[in-house]
CSV table of C-alpha atoms in Angstrom, one decimal:
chain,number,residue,atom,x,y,z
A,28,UNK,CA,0.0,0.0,0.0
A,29,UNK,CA,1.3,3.4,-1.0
A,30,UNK,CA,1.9,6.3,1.9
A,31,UNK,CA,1.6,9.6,1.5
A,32,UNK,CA,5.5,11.1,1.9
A,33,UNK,CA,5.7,12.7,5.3
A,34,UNK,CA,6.7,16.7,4.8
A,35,UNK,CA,9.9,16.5,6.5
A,36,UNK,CA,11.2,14.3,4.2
A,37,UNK,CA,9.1,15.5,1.2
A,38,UNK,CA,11.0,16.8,-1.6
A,39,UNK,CA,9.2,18.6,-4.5
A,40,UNK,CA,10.2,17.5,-8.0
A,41,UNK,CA,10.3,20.1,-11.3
A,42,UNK,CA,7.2,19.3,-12.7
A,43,UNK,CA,5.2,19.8,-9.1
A,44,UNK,CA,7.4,23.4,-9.2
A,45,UNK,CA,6.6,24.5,-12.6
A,46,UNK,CA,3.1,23.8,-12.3
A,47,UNK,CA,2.7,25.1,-8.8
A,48,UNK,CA,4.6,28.6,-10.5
A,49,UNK,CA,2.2,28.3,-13.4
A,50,UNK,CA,-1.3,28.0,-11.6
A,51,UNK,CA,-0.1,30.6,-9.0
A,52,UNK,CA,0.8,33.0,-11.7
A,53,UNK,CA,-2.2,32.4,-14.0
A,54,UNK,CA,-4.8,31.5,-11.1
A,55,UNK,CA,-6.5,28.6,-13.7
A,56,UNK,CA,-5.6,25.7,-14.5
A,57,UNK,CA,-6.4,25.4,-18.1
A,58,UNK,CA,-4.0,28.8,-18.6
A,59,UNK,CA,-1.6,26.6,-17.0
A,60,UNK,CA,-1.9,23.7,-18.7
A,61,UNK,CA,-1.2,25.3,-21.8
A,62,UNK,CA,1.8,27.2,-20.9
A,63,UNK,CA,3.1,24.0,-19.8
A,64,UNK,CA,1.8,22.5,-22.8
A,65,UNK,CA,0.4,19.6,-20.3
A,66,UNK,CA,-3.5,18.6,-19.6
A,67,UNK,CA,-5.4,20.7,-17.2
A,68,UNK,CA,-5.8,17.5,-15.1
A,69,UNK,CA,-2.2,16.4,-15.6
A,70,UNK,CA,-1.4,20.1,-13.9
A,71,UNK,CA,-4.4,18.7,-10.8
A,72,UNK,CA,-2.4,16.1,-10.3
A,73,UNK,CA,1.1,17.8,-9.7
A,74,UNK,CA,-0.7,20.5,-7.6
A,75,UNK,CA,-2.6,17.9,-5.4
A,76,UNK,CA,1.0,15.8,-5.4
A,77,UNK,CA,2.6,18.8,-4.0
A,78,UNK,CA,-0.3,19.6,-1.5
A,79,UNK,CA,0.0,16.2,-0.1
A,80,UNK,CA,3.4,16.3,0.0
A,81,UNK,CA,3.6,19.6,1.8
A,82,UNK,CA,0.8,18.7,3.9
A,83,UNK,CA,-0.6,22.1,3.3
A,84,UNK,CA,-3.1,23.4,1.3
A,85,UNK,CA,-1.6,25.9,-1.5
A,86,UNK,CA,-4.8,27.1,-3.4
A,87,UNK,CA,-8.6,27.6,-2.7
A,88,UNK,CA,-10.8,26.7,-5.3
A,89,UNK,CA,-13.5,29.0,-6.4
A,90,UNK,CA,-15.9,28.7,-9.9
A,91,UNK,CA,-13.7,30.7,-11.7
A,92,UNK,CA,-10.1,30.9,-10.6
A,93,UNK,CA,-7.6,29.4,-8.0
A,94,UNK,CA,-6.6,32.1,-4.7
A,95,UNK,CA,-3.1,31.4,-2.8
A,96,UNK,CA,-2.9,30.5,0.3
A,97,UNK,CA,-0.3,32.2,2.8
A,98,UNK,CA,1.3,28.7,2.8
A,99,UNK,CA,1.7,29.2,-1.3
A,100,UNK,CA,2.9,33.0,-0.9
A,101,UNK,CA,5.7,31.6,1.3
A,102,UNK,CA,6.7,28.8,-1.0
A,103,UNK,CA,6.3,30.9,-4.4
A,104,UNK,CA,9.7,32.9,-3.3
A,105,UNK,CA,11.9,29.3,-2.6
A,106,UNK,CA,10.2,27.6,-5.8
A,107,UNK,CA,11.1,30.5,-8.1
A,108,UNK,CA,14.8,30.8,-6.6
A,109,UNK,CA,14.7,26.8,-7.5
A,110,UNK,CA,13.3,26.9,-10.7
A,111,UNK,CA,15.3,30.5,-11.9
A,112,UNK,CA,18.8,28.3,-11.1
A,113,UNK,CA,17.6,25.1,-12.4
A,114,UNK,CA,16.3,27.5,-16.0
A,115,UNK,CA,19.8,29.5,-15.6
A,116,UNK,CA,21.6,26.1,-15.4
A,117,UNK,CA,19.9,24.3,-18.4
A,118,UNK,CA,20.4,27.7,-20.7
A,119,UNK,CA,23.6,27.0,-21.5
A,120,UNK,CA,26.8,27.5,-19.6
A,121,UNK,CA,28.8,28.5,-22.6
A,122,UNK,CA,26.6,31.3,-23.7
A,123,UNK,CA,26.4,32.5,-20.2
A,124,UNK,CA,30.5,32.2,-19.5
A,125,UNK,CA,30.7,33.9,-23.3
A,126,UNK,CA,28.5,36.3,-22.1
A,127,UNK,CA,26.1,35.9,-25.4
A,128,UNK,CA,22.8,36.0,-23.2
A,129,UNK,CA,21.6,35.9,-19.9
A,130,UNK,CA,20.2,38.3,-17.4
A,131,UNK,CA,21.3,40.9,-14.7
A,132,UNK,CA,19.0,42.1,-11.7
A,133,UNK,CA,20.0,45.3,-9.6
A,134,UNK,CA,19.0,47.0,-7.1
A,135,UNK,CA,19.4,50.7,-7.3
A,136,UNK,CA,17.4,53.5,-5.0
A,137,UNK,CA,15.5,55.8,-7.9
A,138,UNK,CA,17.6,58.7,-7.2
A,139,UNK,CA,20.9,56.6,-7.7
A,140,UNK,CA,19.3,55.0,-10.5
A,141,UNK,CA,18.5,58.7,-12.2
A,142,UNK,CA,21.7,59.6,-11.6
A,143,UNK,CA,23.9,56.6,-12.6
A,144,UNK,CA,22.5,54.0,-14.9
A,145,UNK,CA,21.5,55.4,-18.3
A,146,UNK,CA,24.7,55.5,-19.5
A,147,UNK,CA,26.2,52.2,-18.2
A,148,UNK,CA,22.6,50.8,-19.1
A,149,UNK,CA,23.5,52.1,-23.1
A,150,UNK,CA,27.4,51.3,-23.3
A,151,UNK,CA,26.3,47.2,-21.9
A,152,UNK,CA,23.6,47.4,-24.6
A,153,UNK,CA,26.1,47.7,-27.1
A,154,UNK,CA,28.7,45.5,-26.1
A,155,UNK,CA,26.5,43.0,-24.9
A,156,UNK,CA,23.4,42.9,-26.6
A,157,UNK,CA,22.2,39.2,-25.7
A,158,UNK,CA,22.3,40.6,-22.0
A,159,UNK,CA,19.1,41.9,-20.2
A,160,UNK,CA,19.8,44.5,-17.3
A,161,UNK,CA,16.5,44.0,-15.2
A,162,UNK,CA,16.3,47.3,-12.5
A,163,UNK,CA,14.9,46.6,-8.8
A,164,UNK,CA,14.6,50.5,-8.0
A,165,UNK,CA,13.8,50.0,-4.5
A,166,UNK,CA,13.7,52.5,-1.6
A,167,UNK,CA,17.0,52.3,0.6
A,168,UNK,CA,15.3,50.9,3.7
A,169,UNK,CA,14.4,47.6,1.2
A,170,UNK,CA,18.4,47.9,-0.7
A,171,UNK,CA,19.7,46.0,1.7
A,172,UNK,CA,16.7,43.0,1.9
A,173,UNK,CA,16.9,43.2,-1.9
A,174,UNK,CA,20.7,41.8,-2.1
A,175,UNK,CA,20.9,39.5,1.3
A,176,UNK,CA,17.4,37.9,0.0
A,177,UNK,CA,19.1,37.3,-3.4
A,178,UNK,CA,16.7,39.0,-5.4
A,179,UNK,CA,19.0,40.8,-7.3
A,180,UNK,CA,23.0,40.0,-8.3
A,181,UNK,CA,24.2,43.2,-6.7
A,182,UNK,CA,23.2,46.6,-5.7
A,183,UNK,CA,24.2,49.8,-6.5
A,184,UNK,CA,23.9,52.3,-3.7
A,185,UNK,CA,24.8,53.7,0.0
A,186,UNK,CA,23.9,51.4,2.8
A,187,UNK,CA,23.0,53.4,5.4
A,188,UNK,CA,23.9,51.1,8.2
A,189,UNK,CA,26.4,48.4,8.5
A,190,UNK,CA,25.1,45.1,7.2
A,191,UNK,CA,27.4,42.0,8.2
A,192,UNK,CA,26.1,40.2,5.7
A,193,UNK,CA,27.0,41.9,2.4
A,194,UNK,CA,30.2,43.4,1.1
A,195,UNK,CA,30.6,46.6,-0.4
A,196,UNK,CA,33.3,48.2,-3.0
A,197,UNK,CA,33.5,51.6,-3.6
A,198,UNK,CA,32.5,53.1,-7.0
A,199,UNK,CA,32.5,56.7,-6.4
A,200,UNK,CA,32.7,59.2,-3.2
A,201,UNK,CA,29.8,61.5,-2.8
A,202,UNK,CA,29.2,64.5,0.5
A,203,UNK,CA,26.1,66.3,1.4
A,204,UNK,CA,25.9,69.6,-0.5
A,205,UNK,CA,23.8,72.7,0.0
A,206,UNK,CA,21.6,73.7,-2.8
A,207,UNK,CA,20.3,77.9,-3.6
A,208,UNK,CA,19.6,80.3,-5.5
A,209,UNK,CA,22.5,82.2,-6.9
A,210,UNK,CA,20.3,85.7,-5.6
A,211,UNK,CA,20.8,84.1,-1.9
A,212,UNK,CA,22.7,85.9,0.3
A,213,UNK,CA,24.8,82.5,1.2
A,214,UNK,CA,25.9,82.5,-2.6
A,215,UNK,CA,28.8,84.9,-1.7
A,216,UNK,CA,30.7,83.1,0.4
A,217,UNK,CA,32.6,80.8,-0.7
A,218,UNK,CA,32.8,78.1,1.9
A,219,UNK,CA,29.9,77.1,3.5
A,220,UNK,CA,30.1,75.9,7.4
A,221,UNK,CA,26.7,74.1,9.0
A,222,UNK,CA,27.0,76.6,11.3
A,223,UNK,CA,25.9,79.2,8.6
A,224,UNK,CA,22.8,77.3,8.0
A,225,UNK,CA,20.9,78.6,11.5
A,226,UNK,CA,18.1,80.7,11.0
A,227,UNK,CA,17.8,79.6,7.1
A,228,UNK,CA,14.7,77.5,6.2
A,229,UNK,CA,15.9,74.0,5.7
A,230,UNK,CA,14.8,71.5,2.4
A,231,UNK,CA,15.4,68.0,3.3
A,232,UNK,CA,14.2,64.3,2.9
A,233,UNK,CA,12.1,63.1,5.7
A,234,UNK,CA,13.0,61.8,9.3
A,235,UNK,CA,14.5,57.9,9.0
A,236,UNK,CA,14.7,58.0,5.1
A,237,UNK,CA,18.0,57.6,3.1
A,238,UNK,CA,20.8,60.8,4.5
A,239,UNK,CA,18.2,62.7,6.9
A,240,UNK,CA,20.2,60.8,9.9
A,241,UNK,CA,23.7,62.0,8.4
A,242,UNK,CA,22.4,65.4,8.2
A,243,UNK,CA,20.9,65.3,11.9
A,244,UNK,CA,24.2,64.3,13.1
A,245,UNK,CA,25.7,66.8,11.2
A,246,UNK,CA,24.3,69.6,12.5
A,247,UNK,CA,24.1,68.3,15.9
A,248,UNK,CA,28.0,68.1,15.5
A,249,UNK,CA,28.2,71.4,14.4
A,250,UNK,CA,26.1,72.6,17.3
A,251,UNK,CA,23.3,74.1,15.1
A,252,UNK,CA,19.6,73.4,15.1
A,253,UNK,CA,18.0,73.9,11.5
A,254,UNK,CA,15.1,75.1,11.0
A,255,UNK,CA,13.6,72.4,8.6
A,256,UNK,CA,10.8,74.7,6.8
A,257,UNK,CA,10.2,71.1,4.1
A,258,UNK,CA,10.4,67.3,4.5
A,259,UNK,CA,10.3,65.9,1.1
A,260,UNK,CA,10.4,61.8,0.1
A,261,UNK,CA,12.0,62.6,-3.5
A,262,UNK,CA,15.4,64.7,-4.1
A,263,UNK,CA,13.6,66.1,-7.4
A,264,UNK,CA,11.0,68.1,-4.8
A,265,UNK,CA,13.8,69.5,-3.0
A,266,UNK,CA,15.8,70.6,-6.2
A,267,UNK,CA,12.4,72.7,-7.1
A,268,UNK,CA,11.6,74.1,-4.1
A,269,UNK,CA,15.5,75.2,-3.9
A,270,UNK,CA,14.6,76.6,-7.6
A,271,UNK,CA,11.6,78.5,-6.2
A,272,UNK,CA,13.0,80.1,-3.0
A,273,UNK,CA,11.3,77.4,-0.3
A,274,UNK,CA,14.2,77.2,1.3
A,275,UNK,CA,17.7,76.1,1.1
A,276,UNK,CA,18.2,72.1,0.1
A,277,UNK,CA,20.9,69.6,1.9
A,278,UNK,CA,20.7,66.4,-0.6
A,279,UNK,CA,23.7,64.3,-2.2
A,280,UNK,CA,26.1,66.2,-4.2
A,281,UNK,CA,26.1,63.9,-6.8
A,282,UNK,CA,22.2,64.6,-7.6
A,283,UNK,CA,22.4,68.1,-7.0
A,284,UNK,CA,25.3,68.2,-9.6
A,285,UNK,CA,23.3,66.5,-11.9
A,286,UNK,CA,20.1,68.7,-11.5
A,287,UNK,CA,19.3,70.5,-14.9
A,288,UNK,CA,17.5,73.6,-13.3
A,289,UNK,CA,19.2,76.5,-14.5
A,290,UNK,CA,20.2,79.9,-11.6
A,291,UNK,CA,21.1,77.1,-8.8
A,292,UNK,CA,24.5,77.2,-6.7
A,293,UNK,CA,26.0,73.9,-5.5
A,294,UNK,CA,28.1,74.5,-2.6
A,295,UNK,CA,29.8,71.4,-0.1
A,296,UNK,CA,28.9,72.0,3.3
A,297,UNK,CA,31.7,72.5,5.6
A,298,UNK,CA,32.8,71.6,9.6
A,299,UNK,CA,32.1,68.9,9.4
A,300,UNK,CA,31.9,67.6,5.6
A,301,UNK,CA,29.7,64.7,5.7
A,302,UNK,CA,31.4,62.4,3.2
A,303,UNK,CA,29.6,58.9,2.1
A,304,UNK,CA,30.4,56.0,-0.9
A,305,UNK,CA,28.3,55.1,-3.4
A,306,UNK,CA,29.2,51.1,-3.4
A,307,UNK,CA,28.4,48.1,-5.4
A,308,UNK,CA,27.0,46.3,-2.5
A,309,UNK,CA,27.1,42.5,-3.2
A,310,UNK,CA,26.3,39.3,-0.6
A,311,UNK,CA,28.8,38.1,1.4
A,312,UNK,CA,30.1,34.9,0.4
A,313,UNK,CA,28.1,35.0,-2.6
A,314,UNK,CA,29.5,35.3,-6.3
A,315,UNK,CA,28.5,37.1,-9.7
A,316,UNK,CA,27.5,35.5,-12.6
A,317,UNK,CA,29.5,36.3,-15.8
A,318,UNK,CA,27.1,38.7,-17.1
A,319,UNK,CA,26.8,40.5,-13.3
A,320,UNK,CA,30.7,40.6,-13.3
A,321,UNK,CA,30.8,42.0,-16.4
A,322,UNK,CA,28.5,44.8,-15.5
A,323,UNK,CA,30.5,45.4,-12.5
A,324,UNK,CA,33.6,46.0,-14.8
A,325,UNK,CA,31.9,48.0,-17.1
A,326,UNK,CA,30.6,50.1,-13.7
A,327,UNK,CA,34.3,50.5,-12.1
A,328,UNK,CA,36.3,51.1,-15.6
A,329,UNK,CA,34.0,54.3,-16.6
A,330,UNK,CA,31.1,54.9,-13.8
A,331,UNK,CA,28.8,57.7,-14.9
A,332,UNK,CA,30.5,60.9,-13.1
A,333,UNK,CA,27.9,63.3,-12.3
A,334,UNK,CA,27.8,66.8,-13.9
A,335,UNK,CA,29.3,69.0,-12.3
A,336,UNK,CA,27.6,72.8,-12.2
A,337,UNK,CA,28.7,75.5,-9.9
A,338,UNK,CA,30.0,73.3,-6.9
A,339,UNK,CA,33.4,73.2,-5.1
């Protein structure tokens, strides 16, 4: 008499994976069946397999589609990490040592990504046009997640906090910079101190989000308590409101730099100057496929310098 496999030692074969993918993605059977290019009740029978083996139930049926469990949300993330290395394995290891196809996922914030990856994007296009660049833009409280979860091959950004479990290479230096109008009365003097920004009405990203803590510290340091007149989520708000006379905006050099609106200064604040590294942030322990590495080369040997306009 057969038993049913106990879900300890349970082990899920490719079929039971593809068709679990499939139905979750396409919430019906029959779609599934014919992606597979199976029957609809060959595609029952894996998913029942796999429920039985499991010992959880992974869909509820209704009269016109299949809803996942929680039990299926949780599985869907190990059985595409499976099935992605099983696909990336049968592909073809010598087009994807020869670099003649294949994929590349990175995690960038949006700002970063603005800033840094259309031209990187365009010059890998050219030398390696089999290669797909797929873009995670993620906000920097999710960077990290993104390249410990394996989500993405690398990331390209500033990790706020220390992370023991990634590494990080250097790709460019960036420091907080003060933004202006050139009629502001701060845009004749030459060296700009935090101390000089008391009494002025402060631009900045929100409390807890990407550099606000560097710029806290900053000022504390300095002994100065600003006057924050905006809290803004984007860097592209702050540039405007700069534009517009809303205040003075403390952001990145590197995007202020790169900003296109026309009558700003750029000016490196001073005492203390708060420096930080734009990094290619990659797991510890992990490694980089042939078409990641080569995007990391292509990133150290020319990285996309921002513009630079008015700054010191």
């Amino acid at each position: 008499m057969n038993q049913r496999p106990s879900p300890s030692t349970f082990s899920p074969n490719l079929r039971q994976l593809r068709a679990f993918r499939a139905v979750y993605q396409l919430r019906k059977l029959s779609a599934a069946a014919e992606q597979l290019s199976i029957t609809q009740s060959a595609v029952s029978v894996l998913i029942r397999q796999l429920e039985e083996g499991l010992g959880t139930r992974l869909f509820n049926r209704t009269t016109r589609s299949l809803q996942h469990t929680p039990a299926a949300a949780e599985a869907i993330v190990v059985a595409e990490r499976i099935l992605r290395d099983v696909d990336s394995l049968g592909a073809g290891l010598r087009d994807l040592s020869e670099l003649r196809r294949g994929r590349v996922r990175v995690a960038v914030t949006p700002t970063l990504g603005e800033i840094l990856m259309p031209p990187v994007v365009s010059r890998f296009a050219e030398r390696y046009p089999g290669i797909r660049i797929v873009i995670d833009d993620c906000s920097p409280d999710q960077f990290i997640g993104r390249v410990v979860g394996e989500h993405v091959d690398f990331g390209l950004g500033t990790p706020e906090r220390a992370a023991a479990d990634v590494e990080t290479r250097k790709l460019l230096g960036d420091h907080l910079a003060l933004v202006y109008r050139a009629d502001h009365p701060l845009a004749q003097r030459r060296v700009l101190r935090w101390a000089d920004l008391a009494q002025q009405p402060i631009v900045t990203v929100r409390p807890g989000y990407g550099i606000r803590p560097l710029i806290d510290a900053a000022a504390a340091q300095a002994g100065v308590q600003l006057e924050v007149a905006n809290e803004v989520t984007f860097l592209s708000t702050a540039i405007w409101m700069a534009q517009y006379g809303m205040g003075v905006a403390v952001i990145p050099s590197a995007y202020a730099m790169r900003s296109p609106e026309r009558g700003l200064v750029v000016r490196k604040l001073t005492e203390p100057v708060v420096s930080r590294d734009i990094s290619i942030v990659t797991k510890r322990g992990g490694w980089l496929s042939p078409a990641a590495q080569a995007l990391v080369d292509l990133m150290v040997q020319g990285p996309a310098r921002p513009r630079r306009k008015n700054a010191d």
